[in-house]
Short mmCIF file of C-alpha atoms in Angstrom, two decimals:
data_model
loop_
_atom_site.label_atom_id
_atom_site.label_comp_id
_atom_site.label_asym_id
_atom_site.label_seq_id
_atom_site.Cartn_x
_atom_site.Cartn_y
_atom_site.Cartn_z
CA UNK A 1 3.41 -14.35 -15.04
CA UNK A 2 0.91 -13.84 -12.23
CA UNK A 3 0.24 -10.33 -11.16
CA UNK A 4 -1.89 -7.25 -11.17
CA UNK A 5 -2.07 -5.11 -14.29
CA UNK A 6 -3.18 -1.51 -14.13
CA UNK A 7 -3.79 0.70 -17.12
CA UNK A 8 -3.17 3.31 -18.22
CA UNK A 9 0.05 4.16 -16.40
CA UNK A 10 -0.40 7.90 -17.01
CA UNK A 11 -3.66 9.67 -17.69
CA UNK A 12 -4.60 13.28 -18.15
CA UNK A 13 -8.17 14.44 -17.68
CA UNK A 14 -9.93 17.71 -18.13
CA UNK A 15 -11.97 19.02 -15.27
CA UNK A 16 -15.55 17.82 -15.43
CA UNK A 17 -14.74 14.56 -17.17
CA UNK A 18 -15.10 11.07 -15.77
CA UNK A 19 -12.20 8.67 -16.23
CA UNK A 20 -11.96 4.91 -15.70
CA UNK A 21 -8.84 3.15 -14.47
CA UNK A 22 -8.48 -0.51 -15.31
CA UNK A 23 -7.27 -3.23 -12.94
CA UNK A 24 -6.93 -6.90 -13.86
CA UNK A 25 -5.41 -9.69 -11.76
CA UNK A 26 -4.58 -13.31 -12.59
CA UNK A 27 -3.68 -14.36 -9.06
CA UNK A 28 -7.09 -15.95 -8.47
CA UNK A 29 -7.58 -13.62 -5.50
CA UNK A 30 -11.10 -13.06 -4.25
CA UNK A 31 -10.51 -9.62 -2.75
CA UNK A 32 -9.55 -6.51 -4.68
CA UNK A 33 -8.88 -2.96 -3.52
CA UNK A 34 -8.34 0.55 -4.75
CA UNK A 35 -6.06 2.92 -2.86
CA UNK A 36 -5.11 6.51 -3.44
CA UNK A 37 -1.64 7.77 -2.61
CA UNK A 38 -0.83 11.46 -2.18
CA UNK A 39 2.51 12.92 -1.09
CA UNK A 40 2.72 12.98 2.69
CA UNK A 41 -0.69 11.31 3.06
CA UNK A 42 0.08 7.64 2.85
CA UNK A 43 -2.28 5.10 1.34
CA UNK A 44 -6.01 5.64 1.69
CA UNK A 45 -8.60 3.00 0.85
CA UNK A 46 -11.22 4.04 -1.70
CA UNK A 47 -13.22 0.85 -2.33
CA UNK A 48 -12.80 -2.86 -1.87
CA UNK A 49 -14.58 -5.98 -3.06
CA UNK A 50 -14.51 -9.49 -1.67
CA UNK A 51 -16.85 -11.14 -4.13
CA UNK A 52 -18.21 -10.59 -7.60
CA UNK A 53 -21.06 -8.07 -7.80
CA UNK A 54 -20.40 -6.77 -4.30
CA UNK A 55 -18.17 -3.98 -3.07
CA UNK A 56 -17.78 -1.76 -0.02
CA UNK A 57 -16.79 1.85 0.50
CA UNK A 58 -13.46 2.57 2.06
CA UNK A 59 -12.36 5.72 3.84
CA UNK A 60 -12.54 8.10 0.89
CA UNK A 61 -15.20 6.75 -1.50
CA UNK A 62 -16.87 10.06 -2.34
CA UNK A 63 -16.45 10.96 -6.01
CA UNK A 64 -15.47 7.43 -7.02
CA UNK A 65 -17.36 4.40 -8.29
CA UNK A 66 -16.40 0.78 -8.96
CA UNK A 67 -17.81 -2.41 -10.40
CA UNK A 68 -16.91 -6.07 -9.97
CA UNK A 69 -18.52 -8.02 -12.78
CA UNK A 70 -15.68 -10.54 -13.00
CA UNK A 71 -13.40 -11.95 -10.34
CA UNK A 72 -10.35 -10.80 -12.29
CA UNK A 73 -11.42 -7.22 -12.89
CA UNK A 74 -12.11 -4.23 -10.63
CA UNK A 75 -12.24 -0.95 -12.59
CA UNK A 76 -12.35 2.39 -10.80
CA UNK A 77 -14.17 5.42 -12.20
CA UNK A 78 -13.06 8.83 -11.00
CA UNK A 79 -16.08 11.02 -11.48
CA UNK A 80 -16.35 14.76 -11.95
CA UNK A 81 -17.66 14.90 -8.38
CA UNK A 82 -14.20 14.10 -7.03
CA UNK A 83 -12.88 17.53 -6.05
CA UNK A 84 -9.18 16.77 -6.03
CA UNK A 85 -8.59 13.77 -8.31
CA UNK A 86 -4.93 14.32 -9.19
CA UNK A 87 -3.14 11.44 -7.45
CA UNK A 88 -1.42 8.08 -7.79
CA UNK A 89 -3.98 5.25 -7.79
CA UNK A 90 -3.06 1.76 -6.72
CA UNK A 91 -5.03 -1.42 -7.27
CA UNK A 92 -4.36 -4.40 -5.02
CA UNK A 93 -5.63 -7.89 -4.39
CA UNK A 94 -5.46 -10.57 -1.71
CA UNK A 95 -6.75 -13.88 -0.54
CA UNK A 96 -9.61 -13.36 1.88
CA UNK A 97 -8.76 -14.03 5.50
CA UNK A 98 -7.24 -12.55 8.60
CA UNK A 99 -3.78 -11.18 8.18
CA UNK A 100 -3.47 -11.96 4.51
CA UNK A 101 -1.11 -9.64 2.78
CA UNK A 102 -2.19 -7.60 -0.16
CA UNK A 103 -0.30 -7.31 -3.41
CA UNK A 104 -0.20 -4.15 -5.46
CA UNK A 105 -0.20 -3.27 -9.11
CA UNK A 106 2.20 -0.74 -10.60
CA UNK A 107 -0.20 2.15 -10.21
CA UNK A 108 -1.84 4.74 -12.42
CA UNK A 109 -0.99 8.43 -12.36
CA UNK A 110 -3.99 10.66 -12.92
CA UNK A 111 -3.51 14.35 -13.58
CA UNK A 112 -6.41 16.76 -13.98
CA UNK A 113 -5.60 19.64 -16.31
CA UNK B 1 -3.03 10.26 18.14
CA UNK B 2 -2.77 8.68 14.71
CA UNK B 3 -3.21 4.93 14.56
CA UNK B 4 0.19 4.40 12.89
CA UNK B 5 3.06 6.86 13.03
CA UNK B 6 6.08 6.67 10.77
CA UNK B 7 8.86 9.22 10.45
CA UNK B 8 8.77 10.41 6.83
CA UNK B 9 12.47 11.17 6.73
CA UNK B 10 14.10 11.65 4.34
CA UNK B 11 16.88 9.39 5.56
CA UNK B 12 20.23 9.48 3.78
CA UNK B 13 23.00 6.97 4.57
CA UNK B 14 26.29 5.86 2.98
CA UNK B 15 26.51 2.52 1.24
CA UNK B 16 27.20 -0.29 3.70
CA UNK B 17 25.48 1.39 6.65
CA UNK B 18 22.94 -0.31 8.88
CA UNK B 19 19.54 1.31 8.44
CA UNK B 20 16.81 1.32 11.05
CA UNK B 21 13.25 2.20 10.05
CA UNK B 22 10.51 2.40 12.64
CA UNK B 23 6.79 2.69 13.19
CA UNK B 24 4.77 3.18 16.33
CA UNK B 25 1.12 2.39 16.69
CA UNK B 26 -1.68 2.97 19.15
CA UNK B 27 -4.04 0.04 18.56
CA UNK B 28 -3.00 -2.84 20.81
CA UNK B 29 -5.21 -5.19 18.77
CA UNK B 30 -2.85 -5.16 15.79
CA UNK B 31 -1.56 -8.68 15.19
CA UNK B 32 -0.14 -8.67 11.66
CA UNK B 33 2.76 -6.46 10.68
CA UNK B 34 4.21 -5.86 7.25
CA UNK B 35 6.87 -3.80 5.55
CA UNK B 36 6.51 -2.74 1.94
CA UNK B 37 9.16 -1.22 -0.29
CA UNK B 38 8.09 1.28 -2.92
CA UNK B 39 10.40 2.52 -5.64
CA UNK B 40 9.67 5.88 -7.19
CA UNK B 41 6.55 5.82 -9.37
CA UNK B 42 5.98 2.11 -8.73
CA UNK B 43 3.53 0.09 -6.67
CA UNK B 44 4.58 -1.11 -3.20
CA UNK B 45 6.04 -4.61 -2.96
CA UNK B 46 5.84 -6.77 0.12
CA UNK B 47 9.19 -7.04 1.85
CA UNK B 48 8.57 -8.60 5.26
CA UNK B 49 5.60 -10.10 7.09
CA UNK B 50 5.41 -10.85 10.82
CA UNK B 51 2.64 -12.21 12.95
CA UNK B 52 2.49 -11.02 16.56
CA UNK B 53 5.77 -10.33 18.37
CA UNK B 54 9.31 -11.38 17.60
CA UNK B 55 11.92 -11.13 14.92
CA UNK B 56 12.06 -12.30 11.36
CA UNK B 57 15.13 -12.30 9.17
CA UNK B 58 15.39 -12.51 5.40
CA UNK B 59 18.81 -11.93 3.96
CA UNK B 60 19.93 -8.40 4.80
CA UNK B 61 16.52 -7.51 6.21
CA UNK B 62 15.29 -8.05 9.77
CA UNK B 63 11.82 -7.15 11.01
CA UNK B 64 11.17 -6.73 14.72
CA UNK B 65 7.88 -6.37 16.53
CA UNK B 66 7.64 -5.23 20.15
CA UNK B 67 3.97 -5.35 21.04
CA UNK B 68 4.56 -4.25 24.62
CA UNK B 69 5.96 -0.96 23.31
CA UNK B 70 3.71 -0.86 20.22
CA UNK B 71 6.79 -0.46 18.10
CA UNK B 72 8.00 -2.18 14.94
CA UNK B 73 11.32 -1.89 13.17
CA UNK B 74 12.94 -2.86 9.91
CA UNK B 75 16.72 -3.18 9.85
CA UNK B 76 18.71 -3.25 6.64
CA UNK B 77 22.30 -4.48 6.92
CA UNK B 78 25.01 -3.61 4.41
CA UNK B 79 22.70 -1.16 2.69
CA UNK B 80 23.01 -0.80 -1.08
CA UNK B 81 22.07 2.01 -3.47
CA UNK B 82 19.36 -0.33 -4.78
CA UNK B 83 17.72 -0.12 -1.36
CA UNK B 84 16.91 3.54 -2.04
CA UNK B 85 13.12 3.63 -1.89
CA UNK B 86 10.22 4.57 0.34
CA UNK B 87 9.45 2.00 3.05
CA UNK B 88 5.89 1.65 4.27
CA UNK B 89 4.86 -0.16 7.42
CA UNK B 90 1.40 -1.72 7.55
CA UNK B 91 -0.54 -3.56 10.18
CA UNK B 92 -3.93 -5.12 10.80
CA UNK B 93 -6.07 -6.68 13.48
CA UNK B 94 -7.77 -10.05 13.35
CA UNK B 95 -9.89 -9.37 10.34
CA UNK B 96 -9.79 -8.90 6.65
CA UNK B 97 -7.05 -7.26 4.66
CA UNK B 98 -9.38 -4.32 4.03
CA UNK B 99 -8.52 -3.23 7.54
CA UNK B 100 -4.84 -2.84 6.78
CA UNK B 101 -3.51 0.44 8.16
CA UNK B 102 -0.45 1.98 6.53
CA UNK B 103 2.18 4.34 7.78
CA UNK B 104 2.97 7.30 5.56
CA UNK B 105 6.33 5.89 4.55
CA UNK B 106 9.99 6.76 5.13
CA UNK B 107 12.07 7.79 2.13
CA UNK B 108 15.54 6.23 2.21
CA UNK B 109 18.50 7.15 0.04
CA UNK B 110 21.66 5.03 0.12
CA UNK B 111 24.60 6.95 -1.33
CA UNK B 112 27.36 5.05 -3.17
#
């Protein structure tokens, strides 16, 4: 089945550690995105990429890093520089173009302990 | 003024009720309007998509866009317990999907 696969679903991290969240899509979409969702805050864009080996910062990129070495994959690293990393992280993808809807994965819950 | 405003609720209705969910926005350049449904601890799924003004119906769901009032609505007829979820509105201007702006979501509970 076509879709977006995020892993792991739940992740615990100690303070000071980096952690990488995986995102793979088989929809043949060119664009991929990472969002963060906090209670009462809505969805906030962290990074997005429209082509392999290129990506752009979103609204809250500080403390995060990404790579796009393959069209299908867009991993997100939450670094120790992110001051409040506990959140629900959503990966998404879309066809490039005006008004194209984005499709989301099932999300990854990150808890810093 | 925030770009997109959405009443967070929570909204609780009996089964069979008509539900109205709304968003207002300030950017008159928005052209594309979407509603997503998000079940607890899941990713959002696209429910309705509308371009510019007008109505769109899909089964029990109707999306309305009133650009003159900068107001969009999602109506759910004959609501079911399975409709219990958080509903997110989203909208964008003529541009890429990276410019999608989301509301904060309204949590709906439909009681059997």
